[in-house]
PDB file of N, CA and C in Angstrom:
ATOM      1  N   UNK A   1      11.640   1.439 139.459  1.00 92.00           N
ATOM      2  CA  UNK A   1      10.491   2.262 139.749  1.00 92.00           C
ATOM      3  C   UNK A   1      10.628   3.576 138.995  1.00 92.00           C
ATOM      4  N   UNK A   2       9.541   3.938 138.380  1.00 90.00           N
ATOM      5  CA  UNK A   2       9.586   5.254 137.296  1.00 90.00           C
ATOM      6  C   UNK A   2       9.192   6.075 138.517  1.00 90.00           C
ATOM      7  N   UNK A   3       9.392   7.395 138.322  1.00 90.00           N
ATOM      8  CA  UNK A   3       9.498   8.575 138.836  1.00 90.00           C
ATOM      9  C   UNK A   3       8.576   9.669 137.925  1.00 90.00           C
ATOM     10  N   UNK A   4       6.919  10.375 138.426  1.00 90.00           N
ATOM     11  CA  UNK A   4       6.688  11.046 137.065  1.00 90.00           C
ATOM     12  C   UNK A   4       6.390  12.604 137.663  1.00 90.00           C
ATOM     13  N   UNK A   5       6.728  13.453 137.173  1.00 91.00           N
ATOM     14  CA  UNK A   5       6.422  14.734 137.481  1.00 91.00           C
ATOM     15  C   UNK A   5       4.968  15.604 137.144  1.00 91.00           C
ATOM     16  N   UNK A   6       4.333  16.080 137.633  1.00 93.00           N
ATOM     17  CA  UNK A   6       3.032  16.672 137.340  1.00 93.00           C
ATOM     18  C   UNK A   6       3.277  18.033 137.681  1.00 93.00           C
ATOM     19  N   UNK A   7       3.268  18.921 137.157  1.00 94.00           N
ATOM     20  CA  UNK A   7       3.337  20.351 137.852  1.00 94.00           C
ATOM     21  C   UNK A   7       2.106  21.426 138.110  1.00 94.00           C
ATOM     22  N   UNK A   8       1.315  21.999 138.373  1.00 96.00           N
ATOM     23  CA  UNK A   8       0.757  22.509 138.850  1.00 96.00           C
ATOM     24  C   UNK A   8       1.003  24.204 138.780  1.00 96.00           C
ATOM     25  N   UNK A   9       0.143  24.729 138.144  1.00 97.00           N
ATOM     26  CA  UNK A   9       0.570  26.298 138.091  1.00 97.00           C
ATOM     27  C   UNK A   9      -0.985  27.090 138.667  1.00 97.00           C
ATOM     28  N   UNK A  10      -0.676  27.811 139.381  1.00 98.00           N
ATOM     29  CA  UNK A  10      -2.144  28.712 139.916  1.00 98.00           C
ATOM     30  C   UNK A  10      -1.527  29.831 139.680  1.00 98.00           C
ATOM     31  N   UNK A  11      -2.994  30.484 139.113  1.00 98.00           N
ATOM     32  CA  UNK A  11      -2.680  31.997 138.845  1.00 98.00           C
ATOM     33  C   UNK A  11      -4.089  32.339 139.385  1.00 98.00           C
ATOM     34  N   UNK A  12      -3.954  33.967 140.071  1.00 97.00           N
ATOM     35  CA  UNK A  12      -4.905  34.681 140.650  1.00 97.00           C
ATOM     36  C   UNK A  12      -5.367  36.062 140.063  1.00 97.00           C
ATOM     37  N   UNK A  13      -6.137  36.153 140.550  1.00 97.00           N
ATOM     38  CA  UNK A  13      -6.468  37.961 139.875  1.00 97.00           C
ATOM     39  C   UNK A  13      -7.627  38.338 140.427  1.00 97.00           C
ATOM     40  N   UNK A  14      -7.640  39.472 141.283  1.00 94.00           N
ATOM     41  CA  UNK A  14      -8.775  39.967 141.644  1.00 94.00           C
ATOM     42  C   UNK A  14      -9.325  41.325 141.002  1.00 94.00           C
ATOM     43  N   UNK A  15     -10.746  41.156 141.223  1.00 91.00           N
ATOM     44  CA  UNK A  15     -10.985  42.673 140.332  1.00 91.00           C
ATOM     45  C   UNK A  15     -10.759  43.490 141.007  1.00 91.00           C
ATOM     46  N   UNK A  16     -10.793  45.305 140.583  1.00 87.00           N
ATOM     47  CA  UNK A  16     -10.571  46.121 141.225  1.00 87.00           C
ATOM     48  C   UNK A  16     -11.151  46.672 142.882  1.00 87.00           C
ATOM     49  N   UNK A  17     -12.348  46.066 142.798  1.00 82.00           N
ATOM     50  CA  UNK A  17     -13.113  46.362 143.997  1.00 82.00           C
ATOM     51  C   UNK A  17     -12.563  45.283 144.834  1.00 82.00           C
ATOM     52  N   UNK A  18     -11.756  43.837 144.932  1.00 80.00           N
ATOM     53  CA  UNK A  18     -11.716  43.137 145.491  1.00 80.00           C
ATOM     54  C   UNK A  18     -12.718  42.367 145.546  1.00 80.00           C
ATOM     55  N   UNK A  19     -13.590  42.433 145.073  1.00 92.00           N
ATOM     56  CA  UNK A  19     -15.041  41.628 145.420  1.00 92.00           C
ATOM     57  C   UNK A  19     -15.000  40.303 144.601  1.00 92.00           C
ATOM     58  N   UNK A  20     -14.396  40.321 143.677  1.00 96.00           N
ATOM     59  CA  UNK A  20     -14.090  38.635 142.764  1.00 96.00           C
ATOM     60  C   UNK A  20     -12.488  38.310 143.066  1.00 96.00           C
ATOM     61  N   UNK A  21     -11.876  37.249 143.215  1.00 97.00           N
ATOM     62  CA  UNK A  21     -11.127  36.949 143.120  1.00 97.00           C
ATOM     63  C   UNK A  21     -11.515  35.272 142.129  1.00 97.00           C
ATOM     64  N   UNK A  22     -10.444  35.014 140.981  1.00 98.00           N
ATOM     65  CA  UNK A  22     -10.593  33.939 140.524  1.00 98.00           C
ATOM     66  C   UNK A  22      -9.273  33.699 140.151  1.00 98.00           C
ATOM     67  N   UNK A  23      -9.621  32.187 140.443  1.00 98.00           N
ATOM     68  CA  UNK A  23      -8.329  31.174 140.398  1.00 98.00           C
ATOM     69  C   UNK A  23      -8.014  30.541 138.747  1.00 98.00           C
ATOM     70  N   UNK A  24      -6.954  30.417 138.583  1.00 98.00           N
ATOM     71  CA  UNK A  24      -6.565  29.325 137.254  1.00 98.00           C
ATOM     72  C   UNK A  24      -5.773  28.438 137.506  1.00 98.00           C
ATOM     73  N   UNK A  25      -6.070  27.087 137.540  1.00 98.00           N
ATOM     74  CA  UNK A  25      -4.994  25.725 138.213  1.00 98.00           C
ATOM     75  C   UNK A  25      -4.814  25.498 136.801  1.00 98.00           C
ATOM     76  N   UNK A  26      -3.944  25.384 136.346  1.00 98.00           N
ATOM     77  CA  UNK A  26      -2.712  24.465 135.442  1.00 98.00           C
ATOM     78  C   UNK A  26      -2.020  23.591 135.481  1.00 98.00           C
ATOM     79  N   UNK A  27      -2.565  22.169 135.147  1.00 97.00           N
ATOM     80  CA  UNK A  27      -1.976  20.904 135.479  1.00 97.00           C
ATOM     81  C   UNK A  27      -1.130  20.383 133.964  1.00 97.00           C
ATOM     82  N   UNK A  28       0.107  20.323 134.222  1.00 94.00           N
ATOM     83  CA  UNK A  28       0.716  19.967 132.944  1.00 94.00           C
ATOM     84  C   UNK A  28       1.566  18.728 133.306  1.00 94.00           C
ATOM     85  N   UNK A  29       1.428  17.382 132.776  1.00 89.00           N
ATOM     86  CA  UNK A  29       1.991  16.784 132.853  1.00 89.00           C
ATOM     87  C   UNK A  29       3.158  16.217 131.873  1.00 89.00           C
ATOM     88  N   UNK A  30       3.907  14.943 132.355  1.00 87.00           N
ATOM     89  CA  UNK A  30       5.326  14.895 131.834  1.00 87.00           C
ATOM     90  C   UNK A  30       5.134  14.615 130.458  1.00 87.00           C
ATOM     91  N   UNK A  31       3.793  14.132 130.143  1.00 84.00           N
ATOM     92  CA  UNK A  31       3.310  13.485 129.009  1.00 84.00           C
ATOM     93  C   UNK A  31       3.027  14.616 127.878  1.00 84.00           C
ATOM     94  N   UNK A  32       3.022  15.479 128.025  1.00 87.00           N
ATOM     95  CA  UNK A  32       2.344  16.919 127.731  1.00 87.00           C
ATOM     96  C   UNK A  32       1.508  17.426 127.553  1.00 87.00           C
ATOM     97  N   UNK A  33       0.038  16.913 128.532  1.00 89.00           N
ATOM     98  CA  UNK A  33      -0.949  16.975 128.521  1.00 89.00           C
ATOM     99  C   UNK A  33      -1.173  18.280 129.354  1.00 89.00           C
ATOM    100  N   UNK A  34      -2.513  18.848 128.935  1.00 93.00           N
ATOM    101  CA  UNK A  34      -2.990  20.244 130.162  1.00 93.00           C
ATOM    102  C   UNK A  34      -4.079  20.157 130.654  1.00 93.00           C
ATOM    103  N   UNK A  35      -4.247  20.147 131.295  1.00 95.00           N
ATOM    104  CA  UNK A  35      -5.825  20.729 131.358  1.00 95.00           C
ATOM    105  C   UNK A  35      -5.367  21.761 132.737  1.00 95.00           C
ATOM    106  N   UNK A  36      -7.136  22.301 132.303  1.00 97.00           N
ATOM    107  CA  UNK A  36      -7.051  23.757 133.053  1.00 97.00           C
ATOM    108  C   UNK A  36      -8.633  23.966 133.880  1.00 97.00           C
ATOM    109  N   UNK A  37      -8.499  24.720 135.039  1.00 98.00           N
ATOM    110  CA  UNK A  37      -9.610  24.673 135.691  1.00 98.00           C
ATOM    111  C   UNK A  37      -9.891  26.114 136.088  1.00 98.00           C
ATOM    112  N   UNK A  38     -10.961  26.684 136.250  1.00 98.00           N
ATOM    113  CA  UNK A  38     -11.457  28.371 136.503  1.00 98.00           C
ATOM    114  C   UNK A  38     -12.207  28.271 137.496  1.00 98.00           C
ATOM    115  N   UNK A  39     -11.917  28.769 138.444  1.00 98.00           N
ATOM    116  CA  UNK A  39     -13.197  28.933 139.818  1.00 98.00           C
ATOM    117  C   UNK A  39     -12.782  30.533 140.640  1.00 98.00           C
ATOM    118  N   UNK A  40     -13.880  31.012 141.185  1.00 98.00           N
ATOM    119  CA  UNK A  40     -14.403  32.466 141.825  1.00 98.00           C
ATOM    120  C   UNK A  40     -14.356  32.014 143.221  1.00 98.00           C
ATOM    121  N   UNK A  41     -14.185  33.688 143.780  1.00 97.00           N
ATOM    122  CA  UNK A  41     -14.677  33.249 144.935  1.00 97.00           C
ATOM    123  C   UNK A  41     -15.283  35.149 144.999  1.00 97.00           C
ATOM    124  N   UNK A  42     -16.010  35.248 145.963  1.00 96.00           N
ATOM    125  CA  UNK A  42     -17.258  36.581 145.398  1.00 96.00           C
ATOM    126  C   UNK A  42     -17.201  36.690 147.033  1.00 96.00           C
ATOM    127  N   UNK A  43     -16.471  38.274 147.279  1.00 92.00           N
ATOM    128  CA  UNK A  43     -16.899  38.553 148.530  1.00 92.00           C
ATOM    129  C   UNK A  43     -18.394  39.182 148.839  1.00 92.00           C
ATOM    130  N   UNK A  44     -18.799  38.858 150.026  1.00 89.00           N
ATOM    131  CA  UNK A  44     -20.380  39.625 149.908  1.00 89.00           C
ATOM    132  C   UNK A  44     -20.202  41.161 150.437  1.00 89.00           C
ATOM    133  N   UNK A  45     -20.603  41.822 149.846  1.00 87.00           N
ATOM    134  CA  UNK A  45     -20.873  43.435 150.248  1.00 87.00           C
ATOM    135  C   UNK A  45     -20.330  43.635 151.504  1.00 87.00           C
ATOM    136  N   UNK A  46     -20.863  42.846 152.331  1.00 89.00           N
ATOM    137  CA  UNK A  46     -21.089  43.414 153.427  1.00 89.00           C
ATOM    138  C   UNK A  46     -20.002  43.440 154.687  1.00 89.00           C
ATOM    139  N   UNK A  47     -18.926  42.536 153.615  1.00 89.00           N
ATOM    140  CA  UNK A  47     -17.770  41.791 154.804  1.00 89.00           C
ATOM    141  C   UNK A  47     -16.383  42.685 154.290  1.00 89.00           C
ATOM    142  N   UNK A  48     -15.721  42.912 155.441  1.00 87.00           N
ATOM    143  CA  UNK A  48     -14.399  43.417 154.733  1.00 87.00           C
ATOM    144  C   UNK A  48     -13.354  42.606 153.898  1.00 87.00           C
ATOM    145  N   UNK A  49     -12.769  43.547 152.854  1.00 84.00           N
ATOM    146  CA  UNK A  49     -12.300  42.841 151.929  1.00 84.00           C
ATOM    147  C   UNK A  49     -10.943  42.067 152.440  1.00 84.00           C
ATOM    148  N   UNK A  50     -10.928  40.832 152.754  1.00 87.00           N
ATOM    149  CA  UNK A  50      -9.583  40.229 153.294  1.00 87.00           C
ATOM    150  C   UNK A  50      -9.087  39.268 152.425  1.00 87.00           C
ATOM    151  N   UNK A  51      -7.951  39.714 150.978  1.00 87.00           N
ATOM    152  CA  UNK A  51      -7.325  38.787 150.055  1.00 87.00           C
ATOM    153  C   UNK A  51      -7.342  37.751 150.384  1.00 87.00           C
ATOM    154  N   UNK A  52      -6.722  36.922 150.991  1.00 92.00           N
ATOM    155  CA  UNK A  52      -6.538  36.155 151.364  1.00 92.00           C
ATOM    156  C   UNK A  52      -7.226  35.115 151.472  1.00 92.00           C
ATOM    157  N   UNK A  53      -8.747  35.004 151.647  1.00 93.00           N
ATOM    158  CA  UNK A  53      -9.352  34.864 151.887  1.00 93.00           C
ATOM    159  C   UNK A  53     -10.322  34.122 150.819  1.00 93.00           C
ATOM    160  N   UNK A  54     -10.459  35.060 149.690  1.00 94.00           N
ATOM    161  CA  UNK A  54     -10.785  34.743 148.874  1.00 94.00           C
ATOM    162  C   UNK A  54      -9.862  33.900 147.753  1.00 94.00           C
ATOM    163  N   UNK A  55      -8.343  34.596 147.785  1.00 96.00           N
ATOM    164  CA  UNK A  55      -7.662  33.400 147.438  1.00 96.00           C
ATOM    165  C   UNK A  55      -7.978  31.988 147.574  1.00 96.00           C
ATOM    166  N   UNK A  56      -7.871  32.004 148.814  1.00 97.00           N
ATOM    167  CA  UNK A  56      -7.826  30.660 149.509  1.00 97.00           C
ATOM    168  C   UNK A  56      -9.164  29.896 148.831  1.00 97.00           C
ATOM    169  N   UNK A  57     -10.505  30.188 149.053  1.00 97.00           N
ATOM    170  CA  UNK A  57     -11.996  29.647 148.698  1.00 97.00           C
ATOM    171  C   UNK A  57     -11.394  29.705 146.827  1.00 97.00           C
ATOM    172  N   UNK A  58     -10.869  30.689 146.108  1.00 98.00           N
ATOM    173  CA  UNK A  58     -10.960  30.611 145.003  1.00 98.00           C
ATOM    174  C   UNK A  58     -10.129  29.193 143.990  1.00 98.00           C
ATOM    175  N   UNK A  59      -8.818  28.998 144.489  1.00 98.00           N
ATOM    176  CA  UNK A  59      -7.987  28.149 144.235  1.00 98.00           C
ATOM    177  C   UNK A  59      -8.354  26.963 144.732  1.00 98.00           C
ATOM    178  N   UNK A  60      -8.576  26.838 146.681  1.00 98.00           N
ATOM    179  CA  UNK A  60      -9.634  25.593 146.622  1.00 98.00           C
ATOM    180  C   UNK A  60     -10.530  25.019 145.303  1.00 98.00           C
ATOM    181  N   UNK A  61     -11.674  26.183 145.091  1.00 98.00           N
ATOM    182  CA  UNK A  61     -12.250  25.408 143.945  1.00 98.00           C
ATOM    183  C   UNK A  61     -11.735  25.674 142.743  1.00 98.00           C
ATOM    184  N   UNK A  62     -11.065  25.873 142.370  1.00 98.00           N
ATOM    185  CA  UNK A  62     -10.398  25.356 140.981  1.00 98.00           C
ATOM    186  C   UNK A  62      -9.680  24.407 141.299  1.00 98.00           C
ATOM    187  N   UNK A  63      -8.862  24.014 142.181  1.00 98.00           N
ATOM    188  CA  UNK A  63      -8.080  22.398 142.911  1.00 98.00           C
ATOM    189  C   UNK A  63      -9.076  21.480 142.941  1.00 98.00           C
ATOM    190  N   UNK A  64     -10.237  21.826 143.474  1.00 98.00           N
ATOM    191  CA  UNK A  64     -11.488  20.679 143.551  1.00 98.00           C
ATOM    192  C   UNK A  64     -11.969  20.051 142.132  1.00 98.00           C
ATOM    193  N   UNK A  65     -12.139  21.388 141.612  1.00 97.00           N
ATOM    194  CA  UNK A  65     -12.532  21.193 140.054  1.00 97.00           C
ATOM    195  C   UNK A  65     -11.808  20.495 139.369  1.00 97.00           C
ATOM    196  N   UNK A  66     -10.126  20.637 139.342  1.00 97.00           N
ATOM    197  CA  UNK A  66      -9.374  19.760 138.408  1.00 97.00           C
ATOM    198  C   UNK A  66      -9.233  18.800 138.755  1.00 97.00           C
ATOM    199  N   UNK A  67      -9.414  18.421 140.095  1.00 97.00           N
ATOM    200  CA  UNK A  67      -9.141  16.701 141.039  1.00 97.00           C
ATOM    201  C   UNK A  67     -10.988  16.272 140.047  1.00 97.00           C
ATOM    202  N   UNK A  68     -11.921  16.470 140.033  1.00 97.00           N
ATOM    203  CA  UNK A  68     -13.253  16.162 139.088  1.00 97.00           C
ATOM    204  C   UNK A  68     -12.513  15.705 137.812  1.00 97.00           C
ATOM    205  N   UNK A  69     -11.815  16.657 137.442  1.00 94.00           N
ATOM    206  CA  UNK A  69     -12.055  16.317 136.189  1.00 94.00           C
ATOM    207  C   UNK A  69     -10.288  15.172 135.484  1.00 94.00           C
ATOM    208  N   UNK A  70      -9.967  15.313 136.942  1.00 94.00           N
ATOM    209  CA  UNK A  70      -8.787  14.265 136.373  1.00 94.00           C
ATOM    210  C   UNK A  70      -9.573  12.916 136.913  1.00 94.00           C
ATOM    211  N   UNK A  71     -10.391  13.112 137.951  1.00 95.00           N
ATOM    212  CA  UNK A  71     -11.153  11.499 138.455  1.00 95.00           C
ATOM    213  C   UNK A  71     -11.958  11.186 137.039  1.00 95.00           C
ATOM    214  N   UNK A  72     -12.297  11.687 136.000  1.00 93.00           N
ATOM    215  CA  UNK A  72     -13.745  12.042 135.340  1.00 93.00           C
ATOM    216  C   UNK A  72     -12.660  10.988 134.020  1.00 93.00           C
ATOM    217  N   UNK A  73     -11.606  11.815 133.666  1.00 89.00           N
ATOM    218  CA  UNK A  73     -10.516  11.555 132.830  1.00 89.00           C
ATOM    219  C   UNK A  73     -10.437   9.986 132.564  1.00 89.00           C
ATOM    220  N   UNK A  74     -10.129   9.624 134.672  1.00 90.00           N
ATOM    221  CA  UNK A  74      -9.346   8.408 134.613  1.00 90.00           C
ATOM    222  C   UNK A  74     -10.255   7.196 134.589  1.00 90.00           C
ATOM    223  N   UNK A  75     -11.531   7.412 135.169  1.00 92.00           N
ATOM    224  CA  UNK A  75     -12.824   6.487 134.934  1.00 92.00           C
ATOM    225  C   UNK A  75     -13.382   6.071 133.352  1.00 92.00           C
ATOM    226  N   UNK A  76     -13.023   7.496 132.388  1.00 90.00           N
ATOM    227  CA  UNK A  76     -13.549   7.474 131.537  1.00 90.00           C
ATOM    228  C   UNK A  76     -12.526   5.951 130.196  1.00 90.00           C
ATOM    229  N   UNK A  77     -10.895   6.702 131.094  1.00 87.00           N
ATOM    230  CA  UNK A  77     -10.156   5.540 130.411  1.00 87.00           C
ATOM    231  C   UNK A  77     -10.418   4.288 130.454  1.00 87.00           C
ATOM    232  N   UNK A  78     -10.902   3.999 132.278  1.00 91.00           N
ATOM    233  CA  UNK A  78     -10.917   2.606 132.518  1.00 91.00           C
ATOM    234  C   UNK A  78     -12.267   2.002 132.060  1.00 91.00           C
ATOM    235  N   UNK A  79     -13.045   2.914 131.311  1.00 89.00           N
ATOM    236  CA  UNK A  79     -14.221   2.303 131.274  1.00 89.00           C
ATOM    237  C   UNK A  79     -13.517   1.727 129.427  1.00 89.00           C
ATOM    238  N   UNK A  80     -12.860   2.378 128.674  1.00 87.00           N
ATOM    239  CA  UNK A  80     -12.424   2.241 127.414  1.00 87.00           C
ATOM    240  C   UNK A  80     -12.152   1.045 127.677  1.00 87.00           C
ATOM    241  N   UNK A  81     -11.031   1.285 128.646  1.00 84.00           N
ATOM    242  CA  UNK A  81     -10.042  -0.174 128.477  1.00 84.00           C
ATOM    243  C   UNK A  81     -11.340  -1.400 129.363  1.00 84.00           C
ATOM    244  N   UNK A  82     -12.084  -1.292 129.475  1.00 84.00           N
ATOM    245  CA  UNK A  82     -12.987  -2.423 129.866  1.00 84.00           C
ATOM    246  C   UNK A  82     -13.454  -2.858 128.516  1.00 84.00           C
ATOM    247  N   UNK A  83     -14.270  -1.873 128.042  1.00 78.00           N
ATOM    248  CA  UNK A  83     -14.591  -2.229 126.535  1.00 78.00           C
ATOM    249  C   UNK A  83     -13.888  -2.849 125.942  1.00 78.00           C
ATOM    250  N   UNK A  84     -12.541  -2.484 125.602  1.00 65.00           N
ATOM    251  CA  UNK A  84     -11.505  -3.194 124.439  1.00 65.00           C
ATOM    252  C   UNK A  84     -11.200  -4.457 124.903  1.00 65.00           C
ATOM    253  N   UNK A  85     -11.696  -5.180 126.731  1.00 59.00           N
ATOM    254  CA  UNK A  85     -10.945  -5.992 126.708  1.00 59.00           C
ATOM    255  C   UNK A  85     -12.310  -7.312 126.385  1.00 59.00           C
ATOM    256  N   UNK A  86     -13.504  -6.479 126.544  1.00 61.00           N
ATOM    257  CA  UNK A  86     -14.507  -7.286 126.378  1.00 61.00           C
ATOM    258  C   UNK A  86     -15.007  -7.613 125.134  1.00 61.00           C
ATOM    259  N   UNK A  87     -14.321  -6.576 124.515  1.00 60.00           N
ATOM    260  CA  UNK A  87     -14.582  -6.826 122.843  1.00 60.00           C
ATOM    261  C   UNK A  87     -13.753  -8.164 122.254  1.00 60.00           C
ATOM    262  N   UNK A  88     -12.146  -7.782 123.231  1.00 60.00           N
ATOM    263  CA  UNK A  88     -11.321  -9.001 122.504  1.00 60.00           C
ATOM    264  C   UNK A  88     -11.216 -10.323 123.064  1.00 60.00           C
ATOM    265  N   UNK A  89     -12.126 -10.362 124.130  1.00 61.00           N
ATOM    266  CA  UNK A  89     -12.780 -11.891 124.453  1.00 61.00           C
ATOM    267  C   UNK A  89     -13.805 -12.432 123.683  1.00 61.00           C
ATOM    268  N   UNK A  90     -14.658 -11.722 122.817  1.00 59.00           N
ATOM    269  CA  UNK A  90     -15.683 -12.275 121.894  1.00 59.00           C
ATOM    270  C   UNK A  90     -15.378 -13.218 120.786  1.00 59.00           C
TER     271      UNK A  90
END
């Protein structure tokens, strides 16, 4: 049984007012592939500013976003490898 490592890097940064916080997920795998995902999270005026908070909603969607686009990835392969196999039954 193979064993494969995927690592995962999040980085944060909020602006000075606190009012944006945005996420960066970094998926690097053993293969040495990357991809990368960007998502916000936007406090409203009116609520006190609680980090945390927005962390949390911001990295959620950049986690959501890269789980899209690795489902998006892996459909897109299996649709290849359908093709190639229907081609080499002709």
């Amino acid at each position: 049984m193979e064993t494969k490592r995927w690592t995962v890097e999040v980085f944060l940064t909020e602006d000075e007012n606190d009012d944006v916080t945005t996420a960066t997920a970094v998926l690097y795998t053993d293969a040495g592939r990357r991809h990368e995902s960007v998502a916000h999270a936007r406090r409203n005026p009116s609520d006190r500013p609680v980090p945390e908070i927005g962390d949390e909603l911001a990295v959620g969607r950049a986690l959501s976003d890269l789980a899209a686009k690795l489902i998006g990835d892996g459909a897109e392969d299996v649709a290849q490898m359908a093709g190639a196999v229907s081609r080499e039954r002709r």
